[in-house]
Amino acid sequence: MPLTANDPNRSTWLDTPTNTDFPIQNIPFGVFLTREDIITIGTRIGDYAIDLGALHQLGYFDGIGLTDDIFMQDSLNDFIADGRKTWRLVRNRISDIFLEGNNKLKDNVEHKSIVLFTLDEIEMQLPVDVGDYTDFYASKEHATNVGTLFRDPENALFPNWLRIPIGYHGRSSSIIPSGTPINRPVGQTKPGDDGVPGFGPSKLVDFELEMAFITTDANHLGERVSIDEAEDYIFGLVLFNDWSARDIQAWEYVPLGPFLGKSFASTISPWIVTLDALEPFRTNGPTQDPSPLAYLQHGENKNFDIKLQVGIQPEGDEETIVATSNFKYMYWSMAQQLTHHTVNGCNVRSGDMMGSGTISGPTKEEYGSMLELSWKGQNPVQLKNGVERKFIHDNDTVIMHAYSEKDGLRIGFGNCSGKVLPAKE
Ligand code: MN
């Protein structure tokens, strides 16, 4: 099916700011509360949120096989489960409705008043009910840096890392939408000389710059997804801040890996940008040496060129960009991650979320966590106005940005932000 919505020559009759993350070529999907406090599935063009439930009721999706209430839900799970053909029909139709020259909705003042919202009238919700959340560890630079800092610079990467897309099963209940504040977590930390563990608010709260992809139902229990089909089951992506408490993590992670140092919160950007919208930004990933086993081998262009930024904004101060990275640095592609995830027959469902792991690049400015940027606190990161940070302080807001740009077309994700409040007593 042609992705007519991707046509770079299309423009919309809606007023959109120049350089918006959400031109008519994006058409992301999300869930929001309307000004009437009704929850609905929607999309966004420029600074307008568009109620897809209302558009459907008004007949704008006639001819596409959709159930009546598909967009009047509090999650996208059922729509995502309808599969890629339906996603494409709907995204193309939305593009047609708002296309310059199509006056059907444009000239219908009553319909427009029902369907269109300004951003200050709505409240974004989680876009999916996340059944399972898996976090990979797919950036070679990040894995090397962490191996160097926590273990041994000579053997920073374990031998399995170059063979397996390493991951662990995370916690879905604490995934929250951008703008939701979090409390500094409390927990156990490494014992001092007396052998007794420390206990209290984490002193080393960190962000992890990640992207996450959201799947549709991919396989039945016991079946595998082949590498050639893997992308068919990826609906889209969000920005993902996998908040981490490094001191809690350092004490608890042997032998079973991350636990409470990771599960207190993960913040996502609320609009899911479809894999289809990112099609123009395909690129090759890093060369894989040694060559992966046959079931993980794929052709060209399975990575995506998405520019990433992290900013820190202290209370009452301005934001400083502390890191810039790129999703294309991922050593293991999303297709390889999903294929590996199902190789044992593990079933993946609609609304599952797969984090990439921290995406660090080759240079120091491209490290995706304070752990790496400050090199475990040895080199404080300079912010504007003489402020410095080794890790995240109370009342700091961490803001992530992501967008792709090529030949004048920009497809972005909006912000993924979260403020760290003091620990609860
Ligand atoms: Mn992570």
CSV table of C-alpha atoms and ligand atoms in Angstrom, one decimal:
chain,number,residue,atom,x,y,z
A,1,MET,CA,0.0,0.0,0.0
A,2,PRO,CA,1.5,3.4,-1.0
A,3,LEU,CA,2.3,5.7,2.0
A,4,THR,CA,0.5,8.7,0.4
A,5,ALA,CA,0.7,10.4,3.8
A,6,ASN,CA,4.5,10.5,3.5
A,7,ASP,CA,4.5,12.6,0.3
A,8,PRO,CA,6.8,15.5,1.1
A,9,ASN,CA,5.0,17.8,-1.3
A,10,ARG,CA,1.8,17.6,0.7
A,11,SER,CA,0.7,20.7,2.8
A,12,THR,CA,-2.3,21.2,5.1
A,13,TRP,CA,-5.0,23.8,5.3
A,14,LEU,CA,-4.4,24.0,9.0
A,15,ASP,CA,-2.2,26.7,10.3
A,16,THR,CA,1.1,25.1,11.4
A,17,PRO,CA,4.2,26.7,12.8
A,18,THR,CA,7.3,26.5,10.7
A,19,ASN,CA,9.7,23.8,11.8
A,20,THR,CA,7.0,22.0,13.8
A,21,ASP,CA,7.7,18.4,14.9
A,22,PHE,CA,4.2,17.5,13.5
A,23,PRO,CA,3.8,18.5,9.9
A,24,ILE,CA,1.1,16.7,7.8
A,25,GLN,CA,3.7,14.1,7.0
A,26,ASN,CA,4.0,12.9,10.6
A,27,ILE,CA,0.4,12.0,11.7
A,28,PRO,CA,1.3,10.4,15.1
A,29,PHE,CA,-1.2,8.6,17.4
A,30,GLY,CA,-2.0,9.4,21.0
A,31,VAL,CA,-4.6,9.4,23.7
A,32,PHE,CA,-5.9,12.6,25.3
A,33,LEU,CA,-8.5,14.1,27.6
A,34,THR,CA,-10.7,16.6,25.7
A,35,ARG,CA,-12.0,20.0,27.1
A,36,GLU,CA,-15.2,18.0,28.0
A,37,ASP,CA,-13.0,15.6,30.0
A,38,ILE,CA,-13.7,12.8,27.6
A,39,ILE,CA,-10.9,10.4,26.7
A,40,THR,CA,-10.3,9.8,23.0
A,41,ILE,CA,-7.7,8.7,20.6
A,42,GLY,CA,-6.2,11.4,18.5
A,43,THR,CA,-3.5,12.7,16.2
A,44,ARG,CA,-1.7,16.0,16.0
A,45,ILE,CA,-0.9,18.4,13.1
A,46,GLY,CA,1.1,21.5,14.1
A,47,ASP,CA,-0.3,22.7,17.4
A,48,TYR,CA,-3.8,21.1,16.9
A,49,ALA,CA,-4.9,17.9,18.5
A,50,ILE,CA,-7.5,16.1,16.4
A,51,ASP,CA,-10.2,13.9,17.9
A,52,LEU,CA,-10.2,10.7,15.8
A,53,GLY,CA,-13.2,9.3,17.7
A,54,ALA,CA,-15.3,12.4,16.7
A,55,LEU,CA,-14.0,12.2,13.1
A,56,HIS,CA,-15.0,8.6,12.9
A,57,GLN,CA,-18.5,9.3,14.3
A,58,LEU,CA,-18.9,12.0,11.7
A,59,GLY,CA,-18.2,9.5,8.9
A,60,TYR,CA,-14.7,10.7,7.9
A,61,PHE,CA,-13.4,7.1,8.0
A,62,ASP,CA,-16.2,5.6,5.9
A,63,GLY,CA,-14.9,2.7,3.7
A,64,ILE,CA,-12.2,1.6,6.1
A,65,GLY,CA,-13.2,-1.5,8.1
A,66,LEU,CA,-13.1,-0.1,11.7
A,67,THR,CA,-15.3,-0.9,14.6
A,68,ASP,CA,-17.5,2.0,15.8
A,69,ASP,CA,-15.7,2.5,19.0
A,70,ILE,CA,-12.1,1.9,17.9
A,71,PHE,CA,-11.0,5.5,18.6
A,72,MET,CA,-13.3,6.0,21.7
A,73,GLN,CA,-11.0,4.1,24.0
A,74,ASP,CA,-8.4,4.9,26.6
A,75,SER,CA,-5.6,3.2,24.8
A,76,LEU,CA,-4.4,2.4,21.3
A,77,ASN,CA,-4.0,-1.3,21.9
A,78,ASP,CA,-7.1,-2.4,19.9
A,79,PHE,CA,-6.3,-0.1,17.0
A,80,ILE,CA,-2.7,-1.3,17.0
A,81,ALA,CA,-4.0,-4.9,17.0
A,82,ASP,CA,-5.9,-4.2,13.8
A,83,GLY,CA,-2.5,-4.4,12.0
A,84,ARG,CA,-0.4,-2.5,9.6
A,85,LYS,CA,-2.8,-2.4,6.7
A,86,THR,CA,-5.4,-0.6,8.9
A,87,TRP,CA,-2.8,1.8,10.3
A,88,ARG,CA,-1.8,2.8,6.8
A,89,LEU,CA,-5.4,3.3,5.6
A,90,VAL,CA,-6.2,5.5,8.6
A,91,ARG,CA,-3.0,7.5,8.4
A,92,ASN,CA,-3.4,8.1,4.7
A,93,ARG,CA,-7.1,9.1,5.2
A,94,ILE,CA,-6.2,11.6,8.0
A,95,SER,CA,-3.6,13.1,5.6
A,96,ASP,CA,-6.3,13.4,2.9
A,97,ILE,CA,-8.8,15.1,5.3
A,98,PHE,CA,-6.3,17.8,6.2
A,99,LEU,CA,-4.7,18.2,2.8
A,100,GLU,CA,-4.7,21.6,1.2
A,101,GLY,CA,-7.4,21.6,-1.4
A,102,ASN,CA,-9.7,19.2,0.4
A,103,ASN,CA,-12.5,21.5,1.7
A,104,LYS,CA,-14.9,18.9,3.2
A,105,LEU,CA,-13.9,19.4,6.8
A,106,LYS,CA,-12.2,22.8,6.2
A,107,ASP,CA,-15.5,24.4,5.2
A,108,ASN,CA,-17.6,22.7,7.9
A,109,VAL,CA,-17.4,25.0,10.9
A,110,GLU,CA,-19.5,22.8,13.1
A,111,HIS,CA,-17.4,19.7,12.5
A,112,LYS,CA,-14.2,21.6,13.0
A,113,SER,CA,-15.5,22.8,16.4
A,114,ILE,CA,-16.0,19.2,17.4
A,115,VAL,CA,-12.8,17.7,16.0
A,116,LEU,CA,-10.1,20.3,16.6
A,117,PHE,CA,-8.5,21.2,19.9
A,118,THR,CA,-5.7,23.5,20.8
A,119,LEU,CA,-3.0,22.0,23.0
A,120,ASP,CA,-3.9,23.9,26.1
A,121,GLU,CA,-7.4,22.4,26.0
A,122,ILE,CA,-6.2,18.8,26.2
A,123,GLU,CA,-4.2,16.6,28.6
A,124,MET,CA,-2.1,13.9,27.1
A,125,GLN,CA,-2.4,10.4,28.6
A,126,LEU,CA,-0.4,7.2,28.1
A,127,PRO,CA,-1.0,6.1,24.5
A,128,VAL,CA,-1.0,2.4,25.2
A,129,ASP,CA,-1.8,0.1,28.1
A,130,VAL,CA,1.7,-1.4,28.3
A,131,GLY,CA,1.4,-5.2,29.0
A,132,ASP,CA,5.0,-5.9,29.0
A,133,TYR,CA,8.1,-3.7,28.9
A,134,THR,CA,11.5,-4.9,27.8
A,135,ASP,CA,14.6,-2.9,28.0
A,136,PHE,CA,17.5,-3.7,25.7
A,137,TYR,CA,21.1,-2.6,26.0
A,138,ALA,CA,21.7,-2.1,22.3
A,139,SER,CA,24.3,0.8,22.1
A,140,LYS,CA,27.8,-0.5,22.0
A,141,GLU,CA,29.2,2.8,23.2
A,142,HIS,CA,27.0,2.8,26.2
A,143,ALA,CA,27.6,-0.8,27.1
A,144,THR,CA,31.4,-0.2,26.8
A,145,ASN,CA,31.2,2.9,29.0
A,146,VAL,CA,29.2,1.2,31.7
A,147,GLY,CA,31.4,-1.9,31.6
A,148,THR,CA,34.4,0.4,32.0
A,149,LEU,CA,33.0,2.3,34.9
A,150,PHE,CA,31.4,-0.6,36.8
A,151,ARG,CA,33.9,-3.4,36.0
A,152,ASP,CA,37.0,-3.6,34.0
A,153,PRO,CA,38.2,-1.3,31.1
A,154,GLU,CA,40.1,-4.2,29.6
A,155,ASN,CA,37.0,-6.4,29.4
A,156,ALA,CA,34.3,-3.8,29.2
A,157,LEU,CA,32.0,-5.8,26.9
A,158,PHE,CA,31.1,-9.3,28.0
A,159,PRO,CA,31.6,-11.8,25.1
A,160,ASN,CA,27.9,-12.4,24.8
A,161,TRP,CA,27.2,-8.7,24.0
A,162,LEU,CA,28.4,-8.9,20.4
A,163,ARG,CA,26.3,-12.0,19.8
A,164,ILE,CA,23.0,-11.3,21.5
A,165,PRO,CA,20.8,-8.2,21.7
A,166,ILE,CA,21.0,-8.2,25.6
A,167,GLY,CA,17.9,-7.1,27.4
A,168,TYR,CA,15.9,-7.6,30.6
A,169,HIS,CA,12.2,-7.6,31.5
A,170,GLY,CA,11.3,-4.2,33.0
A,171,ARG,CA,8.2,-2.9,34.9
A,172,SER,CA,5.3,-1.6,32.9
A,173,SER,CA,3.3,-0.1,35.8
A,174,SER,CA,5.6,2.8,36.3
A,175,ILE,CA,5.7,4.0,32.7
A,176,ILE,CA,4.3,7.6,32.7
A,177,PRO,CA,3.6,10.3,30.1
A,178,SER,CA,5.7,13.3,29.7
A,179,GLY,CA,5.0,16.1,32.2
A,180,THR,CA,4.3,13.7,35.1
A,181,PRO,CA,6.7,14.6,38.0
A,182,ILE,CA,8.5,11.8,39.9
A,183,ASN,CA,9.7,11.5,43.4
A,184,ARG,CA,13.4,10.7,44.1
A,185,PRO,CA,13.4,7.0,44.9
A,186,VAL,CA,14.4,5.5,48.3
A,187,GLY,CA,16.4,2.3,48.6
A,188,GLN,CA,19.4,0.3,49.8
A,189,THR,CA,22.9,1.2,48.7
A,190,LYS,CA,26.3,-0.4,49.0
A,191,PRO,CA,27.6,-1.0,52.6
A,192,GLY,CA,30.4,1.0,53.9
A,193,ASP,CA,33.2,-0.4,56.2
A,194,ASP,CA,30.7,-1.6,58.8
A,195,GLY,CA,29.1,-3.9,56.3
A,196,VAL,CA,25.6,-2.4,56.8
A,197,PRO,CA,23.9,-1.2,53.6
A,198,GLY,CA,23.0,2.5,53.3
A,199,PHE,CA,19.3,3.4,53.2
A,200,GLY,CA,17.6,6.5,52.1
A,201,PRO,CA,16.9,8.7,49.1
A,202,SER,CA,19.1,7.9,46.1
A,203,LYS,CA,22.0,10.3,45.7
A,204,LEU,CA,22.6,9.3,42.1
A,205,VAL,CA,19.4,9.8,40.2
A,206,ASP,CA,20.1,9.7,36.4
A,207,PHE,CA,18.3,9.8,33.1
A,208,GLU,CA,18.8,7.3,30.3
A,209,LEU,CA,18.3,8.7,26.8
A,210,GLU,CA,16.4,5.9,24.9
A,211,MET,CA,13.8,5.4,22.2
A,212,ALA,CA,11.2,2.7,22.6
A,213,PHE,CA,9.1,0.9,20.0
A,214,ILE,CA,5.6,-0.3,20.4
A,215,THR,CA,4.5,-3.6,18.9
A,216,THR,CA,1.3,-5.2,17.6
A,217,ASP,CA,0.4,-8.9,18.3
A,218,ALA,CA,3.4,-10.5,16.7
A,219,ASN,CA,3.3,-14.2,17.4
A,220,HIS,CA,1.5,-17.0,19.3
A,221,LEU,CA,3.3,-18.6,22.3
A,222,GLY,CA,5.9,-21.1,20.9
A,223,GLU,CA,6.2,-19.4,17.5
A,224,ARG,CA,9.0,-17.1,16.3
A,225,VAL,CA,9.1,-13.9,14.3
A,226,SER,CA,11.5,-14.0,11.4
A,227,ILE,CA,13.9,-11.2,10.9
A,228,ASP,CA,12.3,-10.4,7.5
A,229,GLU,CA,8.9,-9.9,9.1
A,230,ALA,CA,9.9,-8.2,12.3
A,231,GLU,CA,9.3,-4.6,11.2
A,232,ASP,CA,5.7,-5.5,10.1
A,233,TYR,CA,4.9,-5.8,13.8
A,234,ILE,CA,6.4,-2.5,14.9
A,235,PHE,CA,3.7,0.2,15.1
A,236,GLY,CA,5.8,3.2,16.1
A,237,LEU,CA,8.2,4.8,18.5
A,238,VAL,CA,8.4,7.2,21.4
A,239,LEU,CA,11.1,9.0,23.3
A,240,PHE,CA,11.9,7.2,26.5
A,241,ASN,CA,13.6,8.4,29.6
A,242,ASP,CA,14.5,5.3,31.6
A,243,TRP,CA,15.1,7.0,35.0
A,244,SER,CA,17.8,5.2,37.0
A,245,ALA,CA,19.2,5.4,40.5
A,246,ARG,CA,22.8,4.4,40.1
A,247,ASP,CA,23.6,3.9,43.7
A,248,ILE,CA,20.6,1.5,44.2
A,249,GLN,CA,21.5,-0.2,40.9
A,250,ALA,CA,25.2,-0.7,41.9
A,251,TRP,CA,24.3,-2.7,45.0
A,252,GLU,CA,21.4,-4.7,43.7
A,253,TYR,CA,22.2,-5.7,40.2
A,254,VAL,CA,24.4,-8.8,40.8
A,255,PRO,CA,23.4,-11.5,40.0
A,256,LEU,CA,20.0,-10.9,38.3
A,257,GLY,CA,20.4,-7.5,36.9
A,258,PRO,CA,18.4,-4.2,37.2
A,259,PHE,CA,15.5,-4.1,39.7
A,260,LEU,CA,14.4,-1.2,41.9
A,261,GLY,CA,17.1,1.1,40.7
A,262,LYS,CA,15.1,1.2,37.4
A,263,SER,CA,11.5,0.5,38.2
A,264,PHE,CA,10.5,3.7,40.0
A,265,ALA,CA,9.6,5.5,36.7
A,266,SER,CA,10.1,5.7,33.0
A,267,THR,CA,8.9,8.7,31.1
A,268,ILE,CA,7.7,8.6,27.5
A,269,SER,CA,6.7,11.2,24.9
A,270,PRO,CA,3.0,10.9,24.5
A,271,TRP,CA,2.6,10.8,20.7
A,272,ILE,CA,3.6,7.5,19.0
A,273,VAL,CA,5.4,8.4,15.7
A,274,THR,CA,4.7,5.5,13.3
A,275,LEU,CA,7.5,3.5,11.7
A,276,ASP,CA,5.9,4.5,8.4
A,277,ALA,CA,6.4,8.2,9.1
A,278,LEU,CA,10.1,7.5,9.7
A,279,GLU,CA,10.5,5.6,6.4
A,280,PRO,CA,12.4,8.5,4.7
A,281,PHE,CA,15.1,8.4,7.5
A,282,ARG,CA,16.3,4.9,7.2
A,283,THR,CA,20.1,4.4,7.4
A,284,ASN,CA,22.6,1.7,8.1
A,285,GLY,CA,23.6,0.8,11.6
A,286,PRO,CA,27.2,0.2,12.7
A,287,THR,CA,29.1,-2.6,11.1
A,288,GLN,CA,28.5,-5.8,13.0
A,289,ASP,CA,31.6,-7.8,13.7
A,290,PRO,CA,31.5,-10.7,14.3
A,291,SER,CA,28.6,-11.3,11.9
A,292,PRO,CA,25.4,-12.2,13.8
A,293,LEU,CA,24.0,-15.7,13.7
A,294,ALA,CA,21.9,-16.4,10.7
A,295,TYR,CA,18.5,-15.7,12.4
A,296,LEU,CA,19.7,-12.1,13.2
A,297,GLN,CA,21.1,-11.2,9.8
A,298,HIS,CA,19.2,-8.6,7.7
A,299,GLY,CA,19.7,-6.4,4.7
A,300,GLU,CA,20.5,-2.7,4.5
A,301,ASN,CA,18.9,0.3,6.2
A,302,LYS,CA,17.4,-1.1,9.3
A,303,ASN,CA,18.4,1.8,11.5
A,304,PHE,CA,16.8,5.2,11.6
A,305,ASP,CA,18.5,8.7,11.6
A,306,ILE,CA,16.8,10.4,14.6
A,307,LYS,CA,18.6,13.3,16.2
A,308,LEU,CA,18.4,13.2,20.0
A,309,GLN,CA,19.0,15.8,22.7
A,310,VAL,CA,18.8,16.0,26.5
A,311,GLY,CA,18.4,19.2,28.4
A,312,ILE,CA,18.5,19.8,32.2
A,313,GLN,CA,16.5,22.7,33.6
A,314,PRO,CA,17.1,23.6,37.2
A,315,GLU,CA,14.2,25.1,39.1
A,316,GLY,CA,13.7,28.8,38.0
A,317,ASP,CA,16.7,28.6,35.6
A,318,GLU,CA,17.0,28.0,31.9
A,319,GLU,CA,17.5,24.7,30.1
A,320,THR,CA,21.0,23.6,29.1
A,321,ILE,CA,21.4,20.9,26.4
A,322,VAL,CA,23.9,18.4,28.0
A,323,ALA,CA,23.9,15.7,25.4
A,324,THR,CA,23.2,15.2,21.7
A,325,SER,CA,23.1,11.7,20.3
A,326,ASN,CA,21.4,9.8,17.4
A,327,PHE,CA,19.2,6.7,17.3
A,328,LYS,CA,21.3,5.5,14.3
A,329,TYR,CA,24.1,4.5,16.7
A,330,MET,CA,22.2,1.5,17.9
A,331,TYR,CA,24.4,-1.6,17.3
A,332,TRP,CA,21.4,-4.0,17.3
A,333,SER,CA,18.4,-2.8,15.2
A,334,MET,CA,14.8,-2.9,16.3
A,335,ALA,CA,14.2,-5.8,13.9
A,336,GLN,CA,17.0,-7.8,15.5
A,337,GLN,CA,15.7,-7.0,19.0
A,338,LEU,CA,12.2,-8.2,18.2
A,339,THR,CA,13.4,-11.3,16.4
A,340,HIS,CA,15.7,-12.2,19.2
A,341,HIS,CA,12.9,-11.6,21.8
A,342,THR,CA,10.7,-14.2,20.1
A,343,VAL,CA,13.4,-16.8,19.2
A,344,ASN,CA,12.5,-18.9,22.2
A,345,GLY,CA,8.8,-18.7,21.4
A,346,CYS,CA,8.0,-15.8,23.8
A,347,ASN,CA,4.8,-14.1,22.6
A,348,VAL,CA,4.8,-10.4,22.0
A,349,ARG,CA,1.5,-8.5,22.2
A,350,SER,CA,-0.2,-5.3,21.1
A,351,GLY,CA,1.0,-2.4,23.2
A,352,ASP,CA,4.2,-4.0,24.4
A,353,MET,CA,7.1,-1.6,24.7
A,354,MET,CA,10.7,-2.3,23.9
A,355,GLY,CA,13.3,0.2,25.1
A,356,SER,CA,16.5,0.5,23.1
A,357,GLY,CA,18.8,1.0,26.1
A,358,THR,CA,20.7,4.2,26.6
A,359,ILE,CA,21.8,5.5,23.2
A,360,SER,CA,25.3,6.9,23.5
A,361,GLY,CA,27.4,8.0,20.5
A,362,PRO,CA,31.2,7.8,20.0
A,363,THR,CA,32.1,11.3,21.3
A,364,LYS,CA,31.8,12.6,24.9
A,365,GLU,CA,29.0,15.1,24.0
A,366,GLU,CA,26.9,12.1,22.8
A,367,TYR,CA,26.7,10.1,26.0
A,368,GLY,CA,23.1,9.4,26.9
A,369,SER,CA,23.3,9.4,30.7
A,370,MET,CA,24.9,11.6,33.5
A,371,LEU,CA,26.8,8.5,34.6
A,372,GLU,CA,28.7,8.7,31.4
A,373,LEU,CA,28.6,12.5,30.9
A,374,SER,CA,30.1,13.1,34.3
A,375,TRP,CA,32.1,9.9,34.2
A,376,LYS,CA,30.6,8.6,37.5
A,377,GLY,CA,30.8,12.1,39.0
A,378,GLN,CA,34.5,12.7,38.3
A,379,ASN,CA,33.8,15.5,35.7
A,380,PRO,CA,30.8,17.6,36.6
A,381,VAL,CA,28.6,18.8,33.7
A,382,GLN,CA,28.6,22.5,33.3
A,383,LEU,CA,25.1,24.1,33.0
A,384,LYS,CA,24.3,27.8,32.1
A,385,ASN,CA,24.8,30.5,34.8
A,386,GLY,CA,27.7,28.7,36.5
A,387,VAL,CA,25.6,25.7,37.7
A,388,GLU,CA,27.0,22.2,37.5
A,389,ARG,CA,25.7,18.7,37.9
A,390,LYS,CA,27.1,15.3,38.4
A,391,PHE,CA,23.6,13.7,38.7
A,392,ILE,CA,20.1,15.0,38.8
A,393,HIS,CA,19.1,17.3,41.7
A,394,ASP,CA,15.7,17.7,43.3
A,395,ASN,CA,13.4,20.0,41.3
A,396,ASP,CA,15.5,19.6,38.1
A,397,THR,CA,13.5,18.9,35.0
A,398,VAL,CA,15.0,16.6,32.4
A,399,ILE,CA,13.8,17.3,28.9
A,400,MET,CA,14.4,15.1,25.9
A,401,HIS,CA,13.9,16.0,22.3
A,402,ALA,CA,14.0,13.9,19.1
A,403,TYR,CA,13.5,14.6,15.4
A,404,SER,CA,14.5,13.5,12.0
A,405,GLU,CA,15.3,16.0,9.3
A,406,LYS,CA,16.1,15.6,5.6
A,407,ASP,CA,15.5,17.6,2.5
A,408,GLY,CA,13.4,20.1,4.3
A,409,LEU,CA,11.2,17.5,5.9
A,410,ARG,CA,11.2,17.3,9.7
A,411,ILE,CA,9.4,14.5,11.7
A,412,GLY,CA,9.6,15.0,15.4
A,413,PHE,CA,8.5,13.5,18.7
A,414,GLY,CA,7.7,16.6,20.8
A,415,ASN,CA,9.1,16.6,24.3
A,416,CYS,CA,9.7,13.9,26.9
A,417,SER,CA,10.1,15.8,30.1
A,418,GLY,CA,9.9,15.0,33.8
A,419,LYS,CA,10.7,16.8,37.0
A,420,VAL,CA,12.4,15.1,40.0
A,421,LEU,CA,10.7,16.0,43.2
A,422,PRO,CA,12.2,15.3,46.7
A,423,ALA,CA,11.9,11.8,48.1
A,424,LYS,CA,8.7,11.1,50.1
A,425,GLU,CA,9.3,10.7,53.8
B,1,MN,MN,17.4,1.5,30.3
